[in-house]
mmCIF file of C-alpha atoms in Angstrom:
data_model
loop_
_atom_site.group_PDB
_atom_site.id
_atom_site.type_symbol
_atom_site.label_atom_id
_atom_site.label_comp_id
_atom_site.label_asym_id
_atom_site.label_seq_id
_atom_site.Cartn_x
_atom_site.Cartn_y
_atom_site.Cartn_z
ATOM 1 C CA UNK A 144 46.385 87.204 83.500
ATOM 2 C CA UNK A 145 49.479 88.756 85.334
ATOM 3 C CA UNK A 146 51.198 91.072 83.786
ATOM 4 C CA UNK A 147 53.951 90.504 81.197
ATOM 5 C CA UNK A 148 57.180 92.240 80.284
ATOM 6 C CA UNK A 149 58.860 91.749 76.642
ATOM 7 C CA UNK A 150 62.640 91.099 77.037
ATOM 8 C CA UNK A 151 63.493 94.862 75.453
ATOM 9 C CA UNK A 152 61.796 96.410 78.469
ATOM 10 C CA UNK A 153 62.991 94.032 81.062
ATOM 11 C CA UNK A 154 66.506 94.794 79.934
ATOM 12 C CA UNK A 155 66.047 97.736 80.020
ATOM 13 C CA UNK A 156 64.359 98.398 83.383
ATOM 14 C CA UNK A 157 67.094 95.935 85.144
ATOM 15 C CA UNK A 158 70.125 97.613 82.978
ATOM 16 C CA UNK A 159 71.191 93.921 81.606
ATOM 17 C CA UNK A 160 71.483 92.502 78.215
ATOM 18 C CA UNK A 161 68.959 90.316 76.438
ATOM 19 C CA UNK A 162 71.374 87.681 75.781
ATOM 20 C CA UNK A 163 72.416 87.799 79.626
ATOM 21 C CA UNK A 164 68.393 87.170 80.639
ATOM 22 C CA UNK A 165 68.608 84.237 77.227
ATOM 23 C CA UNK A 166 71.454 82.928 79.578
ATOM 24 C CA UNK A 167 69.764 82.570 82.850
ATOM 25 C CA UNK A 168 66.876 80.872 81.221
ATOM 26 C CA UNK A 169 69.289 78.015 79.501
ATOM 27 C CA UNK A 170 70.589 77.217 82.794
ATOM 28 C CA UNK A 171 67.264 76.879 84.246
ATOM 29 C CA UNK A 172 67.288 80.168 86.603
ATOM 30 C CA UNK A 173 64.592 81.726 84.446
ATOM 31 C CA UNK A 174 61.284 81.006 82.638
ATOM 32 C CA UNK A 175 59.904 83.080 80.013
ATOM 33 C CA UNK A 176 56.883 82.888 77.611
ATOM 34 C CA UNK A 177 56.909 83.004 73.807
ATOM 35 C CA UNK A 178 53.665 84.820 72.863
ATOM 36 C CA UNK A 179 52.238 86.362 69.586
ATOM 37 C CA UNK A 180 53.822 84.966 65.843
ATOM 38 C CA UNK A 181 56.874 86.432 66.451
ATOM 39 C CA UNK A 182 57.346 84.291 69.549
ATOM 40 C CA UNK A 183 58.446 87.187 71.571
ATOM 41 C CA UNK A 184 59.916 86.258 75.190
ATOM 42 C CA UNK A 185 57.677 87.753 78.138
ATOM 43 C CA UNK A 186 58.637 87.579 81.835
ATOM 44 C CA UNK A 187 55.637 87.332 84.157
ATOM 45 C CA UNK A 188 55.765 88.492 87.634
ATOM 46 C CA UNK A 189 57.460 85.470 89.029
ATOM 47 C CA UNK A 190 60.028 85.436 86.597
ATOM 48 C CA UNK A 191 60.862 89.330 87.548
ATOM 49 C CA UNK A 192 60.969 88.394 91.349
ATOM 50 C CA UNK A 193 63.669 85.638 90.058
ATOM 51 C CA UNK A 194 65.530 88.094 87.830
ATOM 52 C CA UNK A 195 66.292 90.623 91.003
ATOM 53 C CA UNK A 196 66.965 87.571 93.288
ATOM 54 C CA UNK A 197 69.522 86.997 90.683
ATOM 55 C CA UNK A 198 70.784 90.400 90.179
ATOM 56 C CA UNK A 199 71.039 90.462 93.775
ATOM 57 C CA UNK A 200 73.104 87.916 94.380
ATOM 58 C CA UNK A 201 75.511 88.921 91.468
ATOM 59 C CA UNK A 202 76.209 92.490 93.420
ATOM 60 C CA UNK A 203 77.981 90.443 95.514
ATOM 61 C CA UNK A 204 79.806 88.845 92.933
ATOM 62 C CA UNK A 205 78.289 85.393 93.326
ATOM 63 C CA UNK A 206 78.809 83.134 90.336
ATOM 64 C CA UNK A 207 76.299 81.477 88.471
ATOM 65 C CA UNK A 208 76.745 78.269 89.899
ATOM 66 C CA UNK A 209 76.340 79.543 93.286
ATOM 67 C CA UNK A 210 73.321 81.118 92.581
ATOM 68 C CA UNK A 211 71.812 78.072 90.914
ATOM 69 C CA UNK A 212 72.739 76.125 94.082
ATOM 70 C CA UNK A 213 70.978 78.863 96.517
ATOM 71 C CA UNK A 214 68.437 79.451 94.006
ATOM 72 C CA UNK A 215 67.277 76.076 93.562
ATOM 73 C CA UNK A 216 68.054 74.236 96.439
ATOM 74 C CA UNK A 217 65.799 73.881 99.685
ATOM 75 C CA UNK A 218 68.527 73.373 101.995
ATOM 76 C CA UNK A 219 68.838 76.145 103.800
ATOM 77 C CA UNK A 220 72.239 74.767 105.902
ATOM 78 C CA UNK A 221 73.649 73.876 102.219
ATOM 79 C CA UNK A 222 72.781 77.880 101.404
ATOM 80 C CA UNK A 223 74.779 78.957 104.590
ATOM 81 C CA UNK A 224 77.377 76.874 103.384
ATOM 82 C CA UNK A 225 77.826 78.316 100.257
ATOM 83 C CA UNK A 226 77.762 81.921 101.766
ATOM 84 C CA UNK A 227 80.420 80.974 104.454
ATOM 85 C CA UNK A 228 82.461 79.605 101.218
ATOM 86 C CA UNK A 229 81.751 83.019 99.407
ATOM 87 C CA UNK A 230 82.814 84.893 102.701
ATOM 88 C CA UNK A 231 86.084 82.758 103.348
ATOM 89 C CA UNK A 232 87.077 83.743 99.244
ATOM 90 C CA UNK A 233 86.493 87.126 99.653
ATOM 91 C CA UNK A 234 88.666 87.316 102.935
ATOM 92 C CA UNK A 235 91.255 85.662 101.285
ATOM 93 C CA UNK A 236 90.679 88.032 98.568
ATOM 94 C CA UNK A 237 91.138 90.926 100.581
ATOM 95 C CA UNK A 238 93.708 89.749 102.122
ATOM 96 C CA UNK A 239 95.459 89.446 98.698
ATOM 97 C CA UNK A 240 94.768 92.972 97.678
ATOM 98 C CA UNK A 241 96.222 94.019 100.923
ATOM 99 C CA UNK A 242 99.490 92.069 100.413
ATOM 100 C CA UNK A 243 100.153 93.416 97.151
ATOM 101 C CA UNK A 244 99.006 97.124 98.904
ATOM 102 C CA UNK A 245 101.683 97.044 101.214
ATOM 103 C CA UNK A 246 104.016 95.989 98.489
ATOM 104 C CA UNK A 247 103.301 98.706 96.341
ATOM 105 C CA UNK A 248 102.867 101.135 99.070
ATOM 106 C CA UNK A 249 106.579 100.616 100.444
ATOM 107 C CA UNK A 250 107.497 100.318 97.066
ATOM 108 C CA UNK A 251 106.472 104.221 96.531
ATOM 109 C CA UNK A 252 107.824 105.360 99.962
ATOM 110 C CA UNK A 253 111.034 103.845 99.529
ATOM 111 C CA UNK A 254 111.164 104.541 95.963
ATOM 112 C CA UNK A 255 110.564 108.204 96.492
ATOM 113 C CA UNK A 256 112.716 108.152 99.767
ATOM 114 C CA UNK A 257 116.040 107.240 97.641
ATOM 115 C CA UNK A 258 114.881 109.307 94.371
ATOM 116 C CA UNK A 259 112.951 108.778 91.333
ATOM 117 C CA UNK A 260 115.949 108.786 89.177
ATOM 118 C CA UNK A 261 118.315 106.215 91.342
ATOM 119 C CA UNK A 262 115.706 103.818 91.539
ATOM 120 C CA UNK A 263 115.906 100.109 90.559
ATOM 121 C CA UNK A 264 112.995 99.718 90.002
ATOM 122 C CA UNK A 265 113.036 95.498 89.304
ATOM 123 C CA UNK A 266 115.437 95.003 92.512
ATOM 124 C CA UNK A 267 113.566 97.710 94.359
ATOM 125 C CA UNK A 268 110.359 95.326 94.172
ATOM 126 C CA UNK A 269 112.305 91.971 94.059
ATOM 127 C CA UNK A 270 113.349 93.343 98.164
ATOM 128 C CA UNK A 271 109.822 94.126 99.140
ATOM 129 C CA UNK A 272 108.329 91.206 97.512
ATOM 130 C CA UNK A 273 111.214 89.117 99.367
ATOM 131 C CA UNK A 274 110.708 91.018 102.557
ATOM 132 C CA UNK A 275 106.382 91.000 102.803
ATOM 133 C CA UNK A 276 106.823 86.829 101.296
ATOM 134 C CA UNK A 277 109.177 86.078 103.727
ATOM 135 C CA UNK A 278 106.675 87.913 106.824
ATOM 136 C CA UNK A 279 103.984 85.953 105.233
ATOM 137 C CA UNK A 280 105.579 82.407 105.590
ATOM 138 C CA UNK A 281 106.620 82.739 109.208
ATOM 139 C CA UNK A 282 102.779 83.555 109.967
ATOM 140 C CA UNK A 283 101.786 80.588 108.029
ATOM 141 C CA UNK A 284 104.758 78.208 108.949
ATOM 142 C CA UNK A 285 102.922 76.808 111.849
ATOM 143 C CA UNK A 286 99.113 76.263 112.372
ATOM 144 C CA UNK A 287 99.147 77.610 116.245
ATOM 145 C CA UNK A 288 100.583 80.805 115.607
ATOM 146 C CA UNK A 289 100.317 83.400 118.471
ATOM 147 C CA UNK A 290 100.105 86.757 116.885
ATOM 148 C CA UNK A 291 102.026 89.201 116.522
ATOM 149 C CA UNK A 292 103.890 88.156 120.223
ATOM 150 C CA UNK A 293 107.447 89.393 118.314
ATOM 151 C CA UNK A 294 107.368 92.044 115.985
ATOM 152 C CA UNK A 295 110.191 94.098 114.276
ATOM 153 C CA UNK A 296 109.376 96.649 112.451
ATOM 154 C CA UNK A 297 111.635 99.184 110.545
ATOM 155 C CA UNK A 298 112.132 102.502 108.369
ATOM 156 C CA UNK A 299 112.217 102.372 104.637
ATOM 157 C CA UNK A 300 116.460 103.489 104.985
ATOM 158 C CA UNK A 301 116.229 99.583 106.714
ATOM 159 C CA UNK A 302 115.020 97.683 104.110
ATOM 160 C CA UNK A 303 118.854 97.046 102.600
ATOM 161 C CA UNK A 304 119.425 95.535 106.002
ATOM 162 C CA UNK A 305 116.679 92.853 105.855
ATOM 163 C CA UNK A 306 116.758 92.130 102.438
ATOM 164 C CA UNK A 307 119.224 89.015 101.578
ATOM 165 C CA UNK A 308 122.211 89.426 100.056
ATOM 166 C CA UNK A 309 124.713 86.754 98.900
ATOM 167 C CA UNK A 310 126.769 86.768 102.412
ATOM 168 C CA UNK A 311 124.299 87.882 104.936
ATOM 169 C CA UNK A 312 120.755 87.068 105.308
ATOM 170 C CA UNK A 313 119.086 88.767 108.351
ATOM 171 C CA UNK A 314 116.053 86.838 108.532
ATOM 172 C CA UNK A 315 118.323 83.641 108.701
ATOM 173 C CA UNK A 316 120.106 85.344 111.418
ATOM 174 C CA UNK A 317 116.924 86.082 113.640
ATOM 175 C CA UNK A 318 115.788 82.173 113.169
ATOM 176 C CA UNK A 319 119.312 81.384 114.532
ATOM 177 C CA UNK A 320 119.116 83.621 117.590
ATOM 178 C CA UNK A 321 115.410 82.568 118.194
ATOM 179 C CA UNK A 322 116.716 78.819 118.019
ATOM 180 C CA UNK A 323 119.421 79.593 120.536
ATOM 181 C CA UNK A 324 117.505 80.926 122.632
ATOM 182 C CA UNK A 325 115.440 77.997 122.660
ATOM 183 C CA UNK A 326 118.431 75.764 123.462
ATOM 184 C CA UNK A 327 119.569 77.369 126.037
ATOM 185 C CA UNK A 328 116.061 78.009 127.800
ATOM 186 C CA UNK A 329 114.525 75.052 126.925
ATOM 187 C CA UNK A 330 111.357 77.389 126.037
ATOM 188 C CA UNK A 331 109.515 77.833 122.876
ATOM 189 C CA UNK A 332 109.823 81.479 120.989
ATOM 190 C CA UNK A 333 107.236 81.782 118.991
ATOM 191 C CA UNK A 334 107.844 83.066 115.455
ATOM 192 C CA UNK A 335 109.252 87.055 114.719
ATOM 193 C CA UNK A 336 107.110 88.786 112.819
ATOM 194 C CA UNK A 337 109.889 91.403 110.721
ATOM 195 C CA UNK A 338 107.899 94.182 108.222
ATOM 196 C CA UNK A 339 109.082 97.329 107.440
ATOM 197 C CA UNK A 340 106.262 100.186 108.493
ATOM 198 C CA UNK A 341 106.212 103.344 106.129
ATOM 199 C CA UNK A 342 104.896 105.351 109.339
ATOM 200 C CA UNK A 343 108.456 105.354 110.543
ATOM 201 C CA UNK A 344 111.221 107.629 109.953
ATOM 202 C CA UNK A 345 113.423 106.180 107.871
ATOM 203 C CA UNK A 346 115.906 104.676 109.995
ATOM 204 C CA UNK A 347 113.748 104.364 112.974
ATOM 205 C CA UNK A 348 113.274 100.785 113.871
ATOM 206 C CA UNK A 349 111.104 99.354 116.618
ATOM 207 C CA UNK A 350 110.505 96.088 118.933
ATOM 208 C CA UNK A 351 107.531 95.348 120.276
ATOM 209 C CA UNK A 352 106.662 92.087 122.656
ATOM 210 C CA UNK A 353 102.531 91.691 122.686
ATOM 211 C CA UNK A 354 102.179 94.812 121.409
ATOM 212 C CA UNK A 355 104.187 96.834 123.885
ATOM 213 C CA UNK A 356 106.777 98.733 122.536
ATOM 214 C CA UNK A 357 110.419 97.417 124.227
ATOM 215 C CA UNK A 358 112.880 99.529 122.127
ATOM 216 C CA UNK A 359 112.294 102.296 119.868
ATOM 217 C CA UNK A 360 115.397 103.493 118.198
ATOM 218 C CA UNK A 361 117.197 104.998 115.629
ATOM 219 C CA UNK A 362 120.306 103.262 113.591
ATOM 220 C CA UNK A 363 121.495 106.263 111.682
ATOM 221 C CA UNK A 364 124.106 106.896 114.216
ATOM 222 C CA UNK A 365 125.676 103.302 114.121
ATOM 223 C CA UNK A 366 128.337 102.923 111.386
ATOM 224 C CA UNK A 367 126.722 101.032 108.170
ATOM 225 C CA UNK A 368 128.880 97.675 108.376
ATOM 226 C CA UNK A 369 127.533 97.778 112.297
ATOM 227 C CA UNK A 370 123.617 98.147 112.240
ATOM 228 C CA UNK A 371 122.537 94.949 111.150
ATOM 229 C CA UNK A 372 124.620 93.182 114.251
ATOM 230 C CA UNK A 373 123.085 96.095 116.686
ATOM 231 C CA UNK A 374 119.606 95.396 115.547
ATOM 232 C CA UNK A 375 120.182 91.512 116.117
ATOM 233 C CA UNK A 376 121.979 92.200 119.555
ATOM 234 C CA UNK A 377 119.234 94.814 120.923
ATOM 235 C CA UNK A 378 116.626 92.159 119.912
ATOM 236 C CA UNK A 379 118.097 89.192 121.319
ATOM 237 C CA UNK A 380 118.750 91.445 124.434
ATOM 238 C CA UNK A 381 114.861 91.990 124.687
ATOM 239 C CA UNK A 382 113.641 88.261 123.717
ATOM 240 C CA UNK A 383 116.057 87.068 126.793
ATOM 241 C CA UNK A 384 114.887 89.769 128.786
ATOM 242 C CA UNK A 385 111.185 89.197 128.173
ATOM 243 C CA UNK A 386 111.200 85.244 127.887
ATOM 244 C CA UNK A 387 108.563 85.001 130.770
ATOM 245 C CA UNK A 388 106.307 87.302 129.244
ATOM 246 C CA UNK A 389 106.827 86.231 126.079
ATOM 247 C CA UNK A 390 106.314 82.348 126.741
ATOM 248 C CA UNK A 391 103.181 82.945 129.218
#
């Protein structure tokens, strides 16, 4: 006869409960036999090779129903299927983390850029929520997007500037210029990509077209009530300037 394992040592060798292994056997991953009056539970060899399949599977945070469906199914396209599934959650996943990452992160930089003690905190993180949300929808607005083709990207001293307030709204304003622009050159601008970047200085702000850096500048030297009009006019400047390459 093959050898046996009780539950306790199984458990204990794999690091998992008993009632976990009890688990896996009502839901038909796992046999076990019941040997001796006390009807003991005993694993033989097969059962083991099933347990770490199982285990396996669970490091990378498979569920239980998706290891029942590669366990017991013979379809090996349905079993790529279900780890292309797994692999398109955890992207989105990660990409989730990341989002709420650069949240927090500009959240810090700016918070600790203004001072601890002036902070906001509520409106602080309404604005970057607002800001990386709004950067998010223009990516996802249209299925074809092109990249990153127009990108603004500013200082943490900026993020007043981008964020809405009840008469100005400077995201509205760049969807009015690229829409202009697009009347009066009958050519499509793709979508602007706007983020704020805690690798700049704080009032540095920067335009790039495919990834080449067009303007790289600094607003603290324009009065207040005059930088959000001289960020709009320097980028307008560029998208006119660059239409061919942008539009090729």
């Amino acid at each position: 006869m093959a050898a046996l394992m009780r539950i306790n040592d199984v458990a204990k060798k794999y690091n998992i409960t008993k009632r976990s292994l009890r688990y896996y056997e009502e839901v038909g991953l796992l046999n076990s036999r019941r040997i001796g009056a006390s009807k003991s539970r005993y694993f033989d060899e097969a059962a083991i090779n099933r347990l770490e399949q199982i285990l396996l599977l669970r490091s990378v945070d498979f569920t239980i129903n998706e290891i029942s469906k590669v366990l017991l199914s013979d379809n090996r396209e349905s079993t790529f299927e279900i780890f292309e599934n797994r692999l398109k959650e955890i992207a989105d996943m990660i990409d989730e983390l990341n989002y709420c990452k650069g949240i927090i992160a500009s959240f810090i930089k700016i918070g600790k850029s203004i001072g601890v003690d002036k902070v906001n905190i509520y409106q602080l993180l309404r604005d970057q929520i607002y800001v990386h949300n709004n950067d998010e929808r223009m990516l996802s607005m249209e299925e074809k997007y092109e990249g990153d083709i127009i990108k603004v990207e500013f200082g943490v001293a900026i993020v007043p500037i981008v964020c809405p307030t009840e008469c100005d709204n400077f995201l509205d304003k760049i969807k009015e210029m690229r829409n202009k622009i697009e009347t009066e050159t009958s050519k499509r601008i793709p979508l602007i990509r706007v983020l704020d970047n805690e690798e700049l200085d704080e009032w540095q702000y920067r335009i790039s077209i495919k990834k080449k850096v067009m303007l790289d500048n600094n607003l603290e030297i324009i009065a207040p009530e005059d930088r959000s009009s001289a960020m709009l006019s320097y980028l307008e400047s560029i998208v006119k300037t660059s239409i061919d390459e942008i539009c090729n």
